[in-house]
C-alpha atoms as one frame of an Amber mdcrd trajectory, in Angstrom:
protein
  87.798  29.203  63.834  85.169  31.976  63.733  82.445  31.593  66.325  80.466
  34.805  65.916  79.718  38.016  64.065  80.189  41.567  65.288  78.365  44.526
  63.764  79.734  48.069  64.124  77.177  50.725  63.250  77.594  54.486  62.903
  74.393  56.473  62.410  74.753  60.149  61.477  72.264  62.932  60.888  70.219
  61.804  63.911  67.813  64.043  65.788  69.653  65.390  68.852  66.623  65.109
  71.153  66.147  61.441  70.266  69.810  60.832  71.091  69.193  62.233  74.598
  66.060  60.096  75.125  66.984  56.996  77.134  63.471  55.526  76.802  63.616
  55.906  73.017  67.019  54.229  72.857  65.733  51.393  75.040  62.953  50.990
  72.454  65.605  50.692  69.704  67.304  47.943  71.740  63.956  46.221  72.350
  63.320  46.153  68.580  66.760  44.759  67.770  66.483  42.091  70.480  62.946
  41.066  69.494  63.506  41.115  65.728  66.672  38.993  65.971  65.314  36.598
  68.579  67.968  37.543  71.141  67.684  37.098  74.888  68.660  39.870  77.334
  70.298  38.981  80.647  70.836  42.416  82.208  71.438  46.027  81.234  73.224
  49.192  82.300  72.146  52.641  81.112  73.599  56.071  81.785  72.157  59.429
  80.729  74.801  62.145  80.770  73.710  65.429  82.359  72.382  68.452  80.507
  72.700  68.192  76.755  74.723  64.955  76.953  73.885  61.667  75.335  73.168
  58.163  76.530  75.287  55.045  76.900  73.615  51.662  77.083  74.830  48.092
  77.357  72.724  44.941  77.355  74.308  41.604  78.140  72.768  38.916  75.955
  72.899  35.162  76.243  74.452  35.466  72.765  76.920  38.198  73.921  76.166
  41.962  73.967  74.525  45.033  72.437  75.863  48.524  73.188  75.258  52.110
  72.101  76.781  55.530  72.674  75.074  58.710  71.498  76.571  62.089  70.714
  73.708  64.607  70.372  76.139  67.465  69.789  77.223  65.717  66.554  73.916
  63.996  65.672  75.665  60.609  65.886  74.850  57.277  67.499  77.137  54.267
  67.486  76.040  50.685  68.088  77.922  47.445  68.596  76.264  44.035  68.440
  78.131  40.784  68.885  76.397  37.439  68.468  78.067  34.096  68.958  75.476
  32.427  66.716  74.557  33.278  63.147  71.820  35.902  62.858  70.148  37.583
  59.887  71.037  41.149  58.988  68.947  43.737  60.831  67.743  46.669  58.650
  69.888  49.199  60.504  69.514  52.068  58.022  65.732  51.826  57.735  65.057
  51.315  61.432  67.535  53.912  62.731  66.154  56.334  60.169  62.650  55.752
  61.555  63.573  55.664  65.239  66.396  58.227  65.469  66.053  60.275  62.297
  69.403  58.979  60.967  70.185  60.083  57.409  73.462  58.171  56.949  74.007
  54.721  58.451  77.207  52.754  57.955  77.366  49.106  58.951  80.492  46.990
  59.133  80.527  43.349  60.123  83.427  41.262  61.273
C-alpha cells in the first residue's frame, strides 16, 4: 500500500547569495506551503557561518519539507513528503524565479 508521495529536487545554477539568504529560503517554503495548501507545525533553520549555506526543515501535518543549500556549488536540494495526494508544484519555474536556478531535476516516489 502506498500512502504518500515524496519529491526529491535538485536545483543547480542557483545564485550563491540567494542560497545563503535564510529569509529568502523561508519565502520559498512559504510559497510551497501556501500553493499546495499544506499546514506547518514547526520549523528548524540553521545558517552556516561565513560563506556557508542554509538548512531548513518544516514539520507539516502532512509530513515534512526540507532544504539544504550549497552556495559554493550553486546547488539547492529540497525534499517534500506528503501523505495525501497533492498537485505538482512548478519547481523549475519557481526555483528559477526565486533562486536563479537554471537546471532543476525533480524525482517523485
